[in-house]
Amino acid sequence: MHWLRPRFLTRQFHRPVMLSGSGWRWWVMDESARQAVRTLDRYLWNKEAEGVTLLTEKAAKLRSTYRLALSEPSGTSLYFAKQVAQVPRKRLGGLLGSDNVLLGFNHGTAELAYNLALDERTTHGVKTFAFGEYFQYGLPARQVLLQEYLTEWQSFEVVWPRANYDAKLRQALLWKLTDMLVAFRDAGIHHLDLHPGNVMVSPDPEAPLRAIDCGKMSAQADPALSAALHLGVFLHELNNKYAAASPQLEVSQQCAQNLLRHIVGSETGFSTAEQLLPLLLRYSTKRPFSRRRLVQRRHRTLNLQALEKNLQKLNCPPYPVESIEKPVRRHGTRYLKREVMSKE
């Protein structure tokens, strides 16, 4: 089965080993993390391992994250672990390392591949130490990534409100964001879930931003559309979360266009991206809209009018804000019927 595994896994990691009777197989990249791997293996086996803290657990998505704090002679070493349970449809993709419509896009092997690519090609990734797998019927049913822990780092969405009355800090954060997006463009990587909660800011003002949660990414993106989507989605969520409470924190359309020009002003598709950006700032592009389909289009084939109509339809609430409940009688029975009352 070893020959079926993706090349990046067999080339960069040691051959998988089983450290106990837990059933987990471990691909280890950095031998310095061997103790952390053993600790995580014990925890996943019987939930009894000192130093492991459960951070988040999403039952619906079958994902869990952990912090490992290990006492060593040099001090305490911190690690971050993310476990993903695979639905049956994605298990073959997890084995082969292929992410597509049939095999699934966001299985653990794909996330590992994008984490490695981001760390190797840019300064905005997170180092991975090991990769664990639990097999059922010859396919990986659960997978876990062991990574560095970003001590004292905070998400962009936590840091941004502190810049409420500090224009210089706001400007510095936005320029750091554009530097990261330029690096993504040069590396040919598109992060499909890049929002203020998935971008980490260091306490060191000179350190670059880091991108996390890389399970949804694409390496087949049009550079200009990719930059517009990255920037538009990020600023849309930032404005929607903070602009209503504090107008100082809103990033204007003019500012966004200046940032986009800095990122992809030399690309042939810049004109299309510049027209696309206002739509992304105005409308939500969360599901059921497909960011992947948009970013994998070519700027020459993008119909902006059709796209805007689609976004308007998806963002339109089922009933206008003015709708009211009005009692209506029918067949002698009094019940509530929703009637839409529009303002004149």
PDB file of C-alpha atoms in Angstrom, residues 16-163:
ATOM      1  CA  PRO A  16       4.994   5.198   9.057  1.00  0.00           C
ATOM      2  CA  VAL A  17       5.385   3.511  12.429  1.00  0.00           C
ATOM      3  CA  MET A  18       2.963   2.243  15.068  1.00  0.00           C
ATOM      4  CA  LEU A  19       3.991   3.328  18.558  1.00  0.00           C
ATOM      5  CA  SER A  20       1.445   1.339  20.587  1.00  0.00           C
ATOM      6  CA  GLY A  21      -1.671  -0.783  20.289  1.00  0.00           C
ATOM      7  CA  SER A  22      -3.781   2.285  19.516  1.00  0.00           C
ATOM      8  CA  GLY A  23      -3.951   1.466  15.803  1.00  0.00           C
ATOM      9  CA  TRP A  24      -2.564   4.871  14.777  1.00  0.00           C
ATOM     10  CA  ARG A  25       0.234   5.008  12.200  1.00  0.00           C
ATOM     11  CA  TRP A  26       2.585   7.961  12.322  1.00  0.00           C
ATOM     12  CA  TRP A  27       4.537   9.673   9.583  1.00  0.00           C
ATOM     13  CA  VAL A  28       7.216  11.674  11.387  1.00  0.00           C
ATOM     14  CA  MET A  29       9.059  14.538   9.689  1.00  0.00           C
ATOM     15  CA  ASP A  30      10.964  16.030  12.609  1.00  0.00           C
ATOM     16  CA  GLU A  31      12.522  13.588  15.104  1.00  0.00           C
ATOM     17  CA  SER A  32      12.561  16.325  17.744  1.00  0.00           C
ATOM     18  CA  ALA A  33       8.779  15.921  17.967  1.00  0.00           C
ATOM     19  CA  ARG A  34       8.908  12.183  18.709  1.00  0.00           C
ATOM     20  CA  GLN A  35       7.872  12.691  22.354  1.00  0.00           C
ATOM     21  CA  ALA A  36       4.927  14.833  21.257  1.00  0.00           C
ATOM     22  CA  VAL A  37       3.851  12.115  18.828  1.00  0.00           C
ATOM     23  CA  ARG A  38       3.975   9.473  21.572  1.00  0.00           C
ATOM     24  CA  THR A  39       1.951  11.688  23.901  1.00  0.00           C
ATOM     25  CA  LEU A  40      -0.691  12.347  21.248  1.00  0.00           C
ATOM     26  CA  ASP A  41      -0.819   8.634  20.397  1.00  0.00           C
ATOM     27  CA  ARG A  42      -1.555   7.767  24.033  1.00  0.00           C
ATOM     28  CA  TYR A  43      -4.227  10.445  24.245  1.00  0.00           C
ATOM     29  CA  LEU A  44      -6.015   9.298  21.074  1.00  0.00           C
ATOM     30  CA  TRP A  45      -5.920   5.727  22.374  1.00  0.00           C
ATOM     31  CA  ASN A  46      -7.273   6.087  25.901  1.00  0.00           C
ATOM     32  CA  LYS A  47      -7.669   9.867  26.545  1.00  0.00           C
ATOM     33  CA  GLU A  48      -5.060   9.587  29.297  1.00  0.00           C
ATOM     34  CA  ALA A  49      -1.998  11.671  28.538  1.00  0.00           C
ATOM     35  CA  GLU A  50      -0.624  14.483  30.641  1.00  0.00           C
ATOM     36  CA  GLY A  51      -0.260  17.837  28.934  1.00  0.00           C
ATOM     37  CA  VAL A  52      -2.982  17.442  26.263  1.00  0.00           C
ATOM     38  CA  THR A  53      -5.810  19.999  26.275  1.00  0.00           C
ATOM     39  CA  LEU A  54      -8.882  19.803  24.039  1.00  0.00           C
ATOM     40  CA  LEU A  55      -9.339  23.252  22.443  1.00  0.00           C
ATOM     41  CA  THR A  56     -12.322  22.799  20.128  1.00  0.00           C
ATOM     42  CA  GLU A  57     -14.607  19.978  19.079  1.00  0.00           C
ATOM     43  CA  LYS A  58     -17.095  20.141  16.218  1.00  0.00           C
ATOM     44  CA  ALA A  59     -19.271  17.060  16.293  1.00  0.00           C
ATOM     45  CA  ALA A  60     -21.092  17.854  13.049  1.00  0.00           C
ATOM     46  CA  LYS A  61     -17.853  18.281  11.102  1.00  0.00           C
ATOM     47  CA  LEU A  62     -16.028  15.607  13.098  1.00  0.00           C
ATOM     48  CA  ARG A  63     -13.062  17.868  13.818  1.00  0.00           C
ATOM     49  CA  SER A  64     -11.115  18.413  17.027  1.00  0.00           C
ATOM     50  CA  THR A  65      -8.104  20.535  17.938  1.00  0.00           C
ATOM     51  CA  TYR A  66      -5.685  20.097  20.823  1.00  0.00           C
ATOM     52  CA  ARG A  67      -2.778  21.821  22.533  1.00  0.00           C
ATOM     53  CA  LEU A  68       0.137  19.722  23.746  1.00  0.00           C
ATOM     54  CA  ALA A  69       2.337  21.156  26.515  1.00  0.00           C
ATOM     55  CA  LEU A  70       5.357  18.919  27.135  1.00  0.00           C
ATOM     56  CA  SER A  71       7.902  19.466  29.887  1.00  0.00           C
ATOM     57  CA  GLU A  72      11.466  19.174  28.595  1.00  0.00           C
ATOM     58  CA  PRO A  73      14.901  19.997  30.076  1.00  0.00           C
ATOM     59  CA  SER A  74      14.972  23.236  28.099  1.00  0.00           C
ATOM     60  CA  GLY A  75      11.473  24.224  29.230  1.00  0.00           C
ATOM     61  CA  THR A  76       7.932  23.625  28.025  1.00  0.00           C
ATOM     62  CA  SER A  77       7.362  22.850  24.353  1.00  0.00           C
ATOM     63  CA  LEU A  78       3.962  23.590  22.837  1.00  0.00           C
ATOM     64  CA  TYR A  79       2.361  21.844  19.866  1.00  0.00           C
ATOM     65  CA  PHE A  80      -0.944  22.129  18.039  1.00  0.00           C
ATOM     66  CA  ALA A  81      -2.850  19.087  16.778  1.00  0.00           C
ATOM     67  CA  LYS A  82      -5.889  18.891  14.515  1.00  0.00           C
ATOM     68  CA  GLN A  83      -7.865  15.672  14.078  1.00  0.00           C
ATOM     69  CA  VAL A  84     -10.226  15.148  11.125  1.00  0.00           C
ATOM     70  CA  ALA A  85     -12.611  12.207  10.766  1.00  0.00           C
ATOM     71  CA  GLN A  86     -13.246  11.261   7.135  1.00  0.00           C
ATOM     72  CA  VAL A  87     -16.659  10.383   5.757  1.00  0.00           C
ATOM     73  CA  PRO A  88     -16.466   7.203   3.621  1.00  0.00           C
ATOM     74  CA  ARG A  89     -16.574   9.144   0.330  1.00  0.00           C
ATOM     75  CA  LYS A  90     -13.348  11.002   1.172  1.00  0.00           C
ATOM     76  CA  ARG A  91     -11.298   8.069   2.443  1.00  0.00           C
ATOM     77  CA  LEU A  92      -9.947   6.974  -0.933  1.00  0.00           C
ATOM     78  CA  GLY A  93      -8.904  10.546  -1.616  1.00  0.00           C
ATOM     79  CA  GLY A  94      -7.165  10.601   1.755  1.00  0.00           C
ATOM     80  CA  LEU A  95      -5.247   7.447   0.784  1.00  0.00           C
ATOM     81  CA  LEU A  96      -4.188   8.668  -2.663  1.00  0.00           C
ATOM     82  CA  GLY A  97      -3.739  12.316  -1.729  1.00  0.00           C
ATOM     83  CA  SER A  98      -6.145  13.418  -4.464  1.00  0.00           C
ATOM     84  CA  ASP A  99      -8.666  16.206  -3.882  1.00  0.00           C
ATOM     85  CA  ASN A 100     -11.415  16.511  -6.478  1.00  0.00           C
ATOM     86  CA  VAL A 101     -15.201  16.354  -6.824  1.00  0.00           C
ATOM     87  CA  LEU A 102     -15.352  12.552  -6.651  1.00  0.00           C
ATOM     88  CA  LEU A 103     -12.868  11.954  -3.822  1.00  0.00           C
ATOM     89  CA  GLY A 104     -13.519  15.058  -1.762  1.00  0.00           C
ATOM     90  CA  PHE A 105     -11.584  18.263  -1.316  1.00  0.00           C
ATOM     91  CA  ASN A 106     -10.909  18.751   2.378  1.00  0.00           C
ATOM     92  CA  HIS A 107      -9.620  15.440   3.710  1.00  0.00           C
ATOM     93  CA  GLY A 108      -6.599  15.410   6.000  1.00  0.00           C
ATOM     94  CA  THR A 109      -4.056  14.424   3.323  1.00  0.00           C
ATOM     95  CA  ALA A 110      -5.024  17.398   1.159  1.00  0.00           C
ATOM     96  CA  GLU A 111      -4.751  19.749   4.136  1.00  0.00           C
ATOM     97  CA  LEU A 112      -1.294  18.350   4.894  1.00  0.00           C
ATOM     98  CA  ALA A 113      -0.214  18.916   1.280  1.00  0.00           C
ATOM     99  CA  TYR A 114      -1.355  22.544   1.306  1.00  0.00           C
ATOM    100  CA  ASN A 115       0.176  23.173   4.734  1.00  0.00           C
ATOM    101  CA  LEU A 116       3.530  21.928   3.452  1.00  0.00           C
ATOM    102  CA  ALA A 117       3.277  23.956   0.240  1.00  0.00           C
ATOM    103  CA  LEU A 118       2.381  27.133   2.119  1.00  0.00           C
ATOM    104  CA  ASP A 119       5.261  26.654   4.554  1.00  0.00           C
ATOM    105  CA  GLU A 120       7.784  25.847   1.798  1.00  0.00           C
ATOM    106  CA  ARG A 121       6.835  28.547  -0.726  1.00  0.00           C
ATOM    107  CA  THR A 122       5.979  31.438   1.604  1.00  0.00           C
ATOM    108  CA  THR A 123       6.716  32.796   5.078  1.00  0.00           C
ATOM    109  CA  HIS A 124       3.024  32.603   5.984  1.00  0.00           C
ATOM    110  CA  GLY A 125       2.606  28.900   6.737  1.00  0.00           C
ATOM    111  CA  VAL A 126       2.820  26.807   9.893  1.00  0.00           C
ATOM    112  CA  LYS A 127       5.438  24.078  10.359  1.00  0.00           C
ATOM    113  CA  THR A 128       4.195  20.459  10.412  1.00  0.00           C
ATOM    114  CA  PHE A 129       6.056  17.878  12.520  1.00  0.00           C
ATOM    115  CA  ALA A 130       4.053  14.677  12.014  1.00  0.00           C
ATOM    116  CA  PHE A 131       0.968  13.166  10.389  1.00  0.00           C
ATOM    117  CA  GLY A 132      -1.094  10.376  11.955  1.00  0.00           C
ATOM    118  CA  GLU A 133      -3.679   8.032  10.419  1.00  0.00           C
ATOM    119  CA  TYR A 134      -6.156   5.485  11.735  1.00  0.00           C
ATOM    120  CA  PHE A 135      -7.252   2.913   9.115  1.00  0.00           C
ATOM    121  CA  GLN A 136     -10.519   1.031   8.700  1.00  0.00           C
ATOM    122  CA  TYR A 137     -10.931  -1.509   5.892  1.00  0.00           C
ATOM    123  CA  GLY A 138      -7.653  -0.396   4.344  1.00  0.00           C
ATOM    124  CA  LEU A 139      -8.555   3.303   4.146  1.00  0.00           C
ATOM    125  CA  PRO A 140      -7.759   6.237   6.484  1.00  0.00           C
ATOM    126  CA  ALA A 141     -10.872   6.905   8.590  1.00  0.00           C
ATOM    127  CA  ARG A 142      -9.223   9.483  10.878  1.00  0.00           C
ATOM    128  CA  GLN A 143      -6.211  11.685  10.323  1.00  0.00           C
ATOM    129  CA  VAL A 144      -4.346  14.138  12.537  1.00  0.00           C
ATOM    130  CA  LEU A 145      -1.752  16.843  11.902  1.00  0.00           C
ATOM    131  CA  LEU A 146       0.848  17.770  14.530  1.00  0.00           C
ATOM    132  CA  GLN A 147       2.077  21.334  14.034  1.00  0.00           C
ATOM    133  CA  GLU A 148       3.843  24.185  15.787  1.00  0.00           C
ATOM    134  CA  TYR A 149       1.817  26.141  18.316  1.00  0.00           C
ATOM    135  CA  LEU A 150       1.724  29.877  17.651  1.00  0.00           C
ATOM    136  CA  THR A 151       2.355  31.053  21.196  1.00  0.00           C
ATOM    137  CA  GLU A 152       0.845  34.461  21.999  1.00  0.00           C
ATOM    138  CA  TRP A 153      -0.343  34.899  18.419  1.00  0.00           C
ATOM    139  CA  GLN A 154      -3.923  36.125  17.989  1.00  0.00           C
ATOM    140  CA  SER A 155      -6.329  36.075  15.093  1.00  0.00           C
ATOM    141  CA  PHE A 156      -6.765  39.126  12.875  1.00  0.00           C
ATOM    142  CA  GLU A 157     -10.377  39.471  14.019  1.00  0.00           C
ATOM    143  CA  VAL A 158      -9.187  39.842  17.634  1.00  0.00           C
ATOM    144  CA  VAL A 159      -6.413  42.334  16.865  1.00  0.00           C
ATOM    145  CA  TRP A 160      -8.371  44.528  14.421  1.00  0.00           C
ATOM    146  CA  PRO A 161     -10.799  46.100  16.960  1.00  0.00           C
ATOM    147  CA  ARG A 162      -7.834  47.366  18.955  1.00  0.00           C
ATOM    148  CA  ALA A 163      -6.986  49.588  15.984  1.00  0.00           C
TER     149      ALA A 163
END
